[in-house]
């Protein structure tokens, strides 16, 4: 008799500058049970970003075509660009028992929760607004206009905290801890009764 072998759809959101990328890389490095869904976006690649690795970089016309063809599981506009999760592979990976991470903003996160009610949504937050601003400026890859828009967006996202299932704080220099906390949330979710309705049947069969 075993607990569910289906993967969990794990949504991780957080204001720009929270350190989502570092925490997600940390989770992926710790466990083969996780995979990151690579989103499509119309924003330009930042220095060092590679097409197909951080994102699939596409034009607006290509993105709109994907929406029309029903290829996007969800999508949203963020600071003037489209971002979306390709439908392809997500279901297959969940069936294979892989926990699929969607690193997406709040509108997309809420669409996923509606579409896939047993998805687990985590809001990753920096310790405070000042730290967020310092991290965002320290990145050095965004324009001033983009930084200001992202900071405004951050306030809205934090205000939306109650829509998420879990909150994790990414303290300075503690991405290990944040990653471990998220892994323990997923481990606990695997034990949720509603995910294990096969147990009484297996119990009698064994
Ligand atoms: P960035 O430009 O900093 O890479 O991403 C901007 C925002 O878009 C982040 O909050 C990121 O989580 C979000 N994002 C990335 N991919 C997706 C996606 O596929 N769908 C949605 N809804 N948001 C996304």
Short mmCIF file of C-alpha atoms and ligand atoms in Angstrom, two decimals:
data_model
loop_
_atom_site.label_atom_id
_atom_site.label_comp_id
_atom_site.label_asym_id
_atom_site.label_seq_id
_atom_site.Cartn_x
_atom_site.Cartn_y
_atom_site.Cartn_z
CA UNK A 1 0.00 0.00 0.00
CA UNK A 2 1.58 3.26 -1.13
CA UNK A 3 0.74 6.94 -1.10
CA UNK A 4 -0.15 8.58 -4.42
CA UNK A 5 2.48 8.27 -7.12
CA UNK A 6 1.08 11.23 -9.10
CA UNK A 7 3.21 14.37 -9.26
CA UNK A 8 2.03 17.63 -7.72
CA UNK A 9 1.50 20.75 -9.80
CA UNK A 10 3.43 23.32 -7.77
CA UNK A 11 2.86 26.99 -8.51
CA UNK A 12 5.48 29.38 -7.15
CA UNK A 13 4.79 33.11 -7.38
CA UNK A 14 6.57 36.06 -5.88
CA UNK A 15 7.39 39.66 -6.65
CA UNK A 16 10.29 40.34 -9.01
CA UNK A 17 13.49 40.33 -6.96
CA UNK A 18 12.27 37.77 -4.39
CA UNK A 19 14.79 35.23 -5.60
CA UNK A 20 12.33 32.73 -7.11
CA UNK A 21 14.87 31.62 -9.72
CA UNK A 22 17.50 30.79 -7.11
CA UNK A 23 15.04 28.93 -4.89
CA UNK A 24 13.65 26.95 -7.84
CA UNK A 25 17.19 26.01 -9.02
CA UNK A 26 17.92 24.90 -5.47
CA UNK A 27 14.85 22.62 -5.42
CA UNK A 28 15.77 21.15 -8.84
CA UNK A 29 19.36 20.52 -7.71
CA UNK A 30 18.19 18.66 -4.60
CA UNK A 31 15.71 16.29 -6.13
CA UNK A 32 15.02 14.48 -9.40
CA UNK A 33 11.34 14.40 -8.41
CA UNK A 34 10.90 17.99 -9.67
CA UNK A 35 10.90 19.59 -13.12
CA UNK A 36 10.42 23.21 -14.16
CA UNK A 37 7.94 24.02 -16.88
CA UNK A 38 9.61 26.38 -19.38
CA UNK A 39 7.24 29.26 -20.16
CA UNK A 40 6.84 31.21 -23.37
CA UNK A 41 7.26 34.97 -23.27
CA UNK A 42 7.30 37.97 -25.58
CA UNK A 43 9.85 39.84 -23.46
CA UNK A 44 13.40 40.15 -24.80
CA UNK A 45 16.00 37.74 -23.40
CA UNK A 46 18.18 39.18 -20.62
CA UNK A 47 21.92 38.83 -20.88
CA UNK A 48 22.83 35.17 -20.45
CA UNK A 49 19.30 33.84 -21.03
CA UNK A 50 19.05 31.09 -23.62
CA UNK A 51 16.00 30.31 -25.75
CA UNK A 52 14.38 27.09 -24.56
CA UNK A 53 16.17 27.15 -21.17
CA UNK A 54 14.82 30.11 -19.12
CA UNK A 55 11.99 30.77 -21.59
CA UNK A 56 10.81 30.10 -25.09
CA UNK A 57 11.25 33.61 -26.51
CA UNK A 58 8.57 34.36 -29.10
CA UNK A 59 7.03 37.35 -30.89
CA UNK A 60 3.60 38.73 -29.96
CA UNK A 61 2.17 37.27 -33.16
CA UNK A 62 3.60 33.82 -32.35
CA UNK A 63 2.26 34.04 -28.78
CA UNK A 64 -1.21 35.05 -29.96
CA UNK A 65 -1.17 32.14 -32.41
CA UNK A 66 -0.35 29.74 -29.55
CA UNK A 67 -3.31 31.11 -27.56
CA UNK A 68 -5.58 30.68 -30.55
CA UNK A 69 -4.36 27.10 -31.11
CA UNK A 70 -5.16 26.24 -27.46
CA UNK A 71 -1.51 25.53 -26.69
CA UNK A 72 -1.36 27.61 -23.50
CA UNK A 73 -2.51 26.12 -20.20
CA UNK A 74 -2.64 29.69 -18.84
CA UNK A 75 -1.18 33.04 -19.81
CA UNK A 76 -1.11 36.60 -18.50
CA UNK A 77 0.29 40.01 -19.34
CA UNK A 78 2.94 41.33 -16.99
CA UNK A 79 4.62 44.74 -17.36
CA UNK A 80 3.68 44.92 -21.04
CA UNK A 81 4.60 41.39 -22.12
CA UNK A 82 2.83 38.07 -22.49
CA UNK A 83 3.94 35.10 -20.36
CA UNK A 84 2.36 31.67 -20.55
CA UNK A 85 2.66 28.00 -19.68
CA UNK A 86 2.70 25.61 -22.64
CA UNK A 87 0.18 22.83 -22.04
CA UNK A 88 2.39 20.23 -23.65
CA UNK A 89 4.28 17.91 -21.25
CA UNK A 90 2.75 19.18 -17.97
CA UNK A 91 0.14 16.39 -17.73
CA UNK A 92 2.58 13.74 -18.94
CA UNK A 93 5.14 14.71 -16.30
CA UNK A 94 2.51 14.69 -13.52
CA UNK A 95 1.45 11.19 -14.62
CA UNK A 96 5.10 10.11 -14.47
CA UNK A 97 5.17 11.18 -10.81
CA UNK A 98 7.23 14.32 -11.40
CA UNK A 99 6.27 17.42 -9.41
CA UNK A 100 5.98 20.15 -12.03
CA UNK A 101 6.95 23.68 -10.96
CA UNK A 102 5.25 26.66 -12.60
CA UNK A 103 7.09 29.86 -11.73
CA UNK A 104 4.34 32.31 -12.66
CA UNK A 105 2.74 35.58 -11.58
CA UNK A 106 -0.48 35.96 -9.63
CA UNK A 107 -3.07 36.10 -12.46
CA UNK A 108 -1.69 32.90 -13.99
CA UNK A 109 -1.45 31.30 -10.55
CA UNK A 110 -5.15 31.91 -9.87
CA UNK A 111 -6.11 30.59 -13.33
CA UNK A 112 -4.21 27.39 -12.59
CA UNK A 113 -5.86 27.00 -9.18
CA UNK A 114 -9.28 27.23 -10.86
CA UNK A 115 -8.32 24.84 -13.65
CA UNK A 116 -6.43 22.36 -11.45
CA UNK A 117 -7.89 22.63 -7.93
CA UNK A 118 -5.36 20.20 -6.46
CA UNK A 119 -2.43 22.36 -7.59
CA UNK A 120 -0.45 23.74 -4.65
CA UNK A 121 0.21 27.48 -4.71
CA UNK A 122 3.12 29.01 -2.84
CA UNK A 123 3.81 32.72 -2.50
CA UNK A 124 7.52 33.34 -2.03
CA UNK A 125 8.25 36.69 -0.40
CA UNK A 126 11.35 38.70 0.41
CA UNK A 127 11.75 39.70 4.09
CA UNK A 128 10.52 43.26 3.33
CA UNK A 129 9.98 45.88 0.62
CA UNK A 130 13.41 47.51 1.12
CA UNK A 131 15.20 44.21 0.53
CA UNK A 132 13.08 43.63 -2.56
CA UNK A 133 14.01 47.00 -4.02
CA UNK A 134 17.71 46.46 -3.25
CA UNK A 135 17.66 43.00 -4.87
CA UNK A 136 15.84 44.27 -7.95
CA UNK A 137 18.26 47.17 -8.43
CA UNK A 138 21.25 44.95 -7.65
CA UNK A 139 20.32 42.69 -10.53
CA UNK A 140 21.34 45.46 -12.94
CA UNK A 141 19.47 43.96 -15.88
CA UNK A 142 16.26 46.00 -15.75
CA UNK A 143 15.69 49.61 -16.85
CA UNK A 144 14.55 52.18 -14.24
CA UNK A 145 11.08 52.27 -15.82
CA UNK A 146 10.84 48.47 -15.67
CA UNK A 147 12.05 48.44 -12.02
CA UNK A 148 9.40 50.97 -10.98
CA UNK A 149 6.65 48.97 -12.73
CA UNK A 150 7.86 45.77 -11.07
CA UNK A 151 7.87 47.45 -7.64
CA UNK A 152 4.29 48.63 -8.16
CA UNK A 153 3.36 45.13 -9.28
CA UNK A 154 5.09 43.74 -6.17
CA UNK A 155 2.80 45.73 -3.87
CA UNK A 156 -0.25 44.35 -5.68
CA UNK A 157 1.12 40.80 -5.50
CA UNK A 158 1.79 40.97 -1.75
CA UNK A 159 -1.72 42.36 -1.29
CA UNK A 160 -3.00 39.21 -2.94
CA UNK A 161 -1.29 36.92 -0.42
CA UNK A 162 -4.50 35.39 0.91
CA UNK A 163 -5.24 33.72 -2.44
CA UNK A 164 -2.24 31.39 -1.98
CA UNK A 165 -2.16 28.10 -0.09
CA UNK A 166 1.26 28.68 1.49
CA UNK A 167 3.66 31.54 2.21
CA UNK A 168 7.44 31.06 2.31
CA UNK A 169 9.88 33.85 3.18
CA UNK A 170 13.16 33.92 1.31
CA UNK A 171 15.46 35.48 3.91
CA UNK A 172 18.74 37.01 2.77
CA UNK A 173 21.24 34.30 1.89
CA UNK A 174 18.82 31.54 2.92
CA UNK A 175 17.55 30.13 -0.37
CA UNK A 176 18.49 26.65 0.93
CA UNK A 177 16.01 27.05 3.73
CA UNK A 178 13.25 28.35 1.45
CA UNK A 179 13.82 25.43 -0.95
CA UNK A 180 13.65 22.91 1.91
CA UNK A 181 10.46 24.49 3.22
CA UNK A 182 8.81 24.19 -0.19
CA UNK A 183 9.92 20.57 -0.51
CA UNK A 184 8.42 19.81 2.91
CA UNK A 185 5.14 21.47 1.86
CA UNK A 186 5.00 19.18 -1.20
CA UNK A 187 5.90 16.14 0.93
CA UNK A 188 3.04 16.97 3.30
CA UNK A 189 0.66 17.48 0.36
CA UNK A 190 1.45 13.93 -0.83
CA UNK A 191 -0.05 12.73 2.46
CA UNK A 192 -3.30 14.66 1.98
CA UNK A 193 -6.26 12.31 2.29
CA UNK A 194 -7.95 13.64 -0.84
CA UNK A 195 -4.91 12.63 -2.93
CA UNK A 196 -4.98 9.10 -1.54
CA UNK A 197 -8.54 7.88 -2.02
CA UNK A 198 -7.14 4.58 -3.34
CA UNK A 199 -5.86 3.62 0.13
CA UNK A 200 -8.88 1.62 1.43
CA UNK A 201 -9.05 -0.38 -1.82
CA UNK A 202 -5.30 -1.13 -1.72
CA UNK A 203 -5.60 -1.98 1.97
CA UNK A 204 -8.14 -4.71 1.29
CA UNK A 205 -6.30 -5.97 -1.77
CA UNK A 206 -2.89 -6.37 -0.11
P1 LIG B 1 10.55 37.90 -15.65
O1 LIG B 1 10.40 38.92 -16.75
O2 LIG B 1 11.17 38.54 -14.41
O3 LIG B 1 11.29 36.66 -16.08
O4 LIG B 1 9.09 37.40 -15.24
C1 LIG B 1 8.09 38.32 -14.92
C2 LIG B 1 6.96 37.62 -14.20
O5 LIG B 1 6.30 36.71 -15.09
C3 LIG B 1 7.40 36.79 -13.00
O6 LIG B 1 6.51 37.07 -11.93
C4 LIG B 1 7.25 35.37 -13.46
O7 LIG B 1 6.97 34.49 -12.40
C5 LIG B 1 6.05 35.51 -14.41
N1 LIG B 1 5.95 34.39 -15.36
C6 LIG B 1 6.94 33.68 -15.94
N2 LIG B 1 6.44 32.73 -16.74
C7 LIG B 1 5.09 32.81 -16.65
C8 LIG B 1 3.99 32.08 -17.23
O8 LIG B 1 4.16 31.11 -17.97
N3 LIG B 1 2.74 32.48 -16.92
C9 LIG B 1 2.50 33.52 -16.07
N4 LIG B 1 1.24 33.81 -15.82
N5 LIG B 1 3.49 34.24 -15.51
C10 LIG B 1 4.77 33.89 -15.79
#
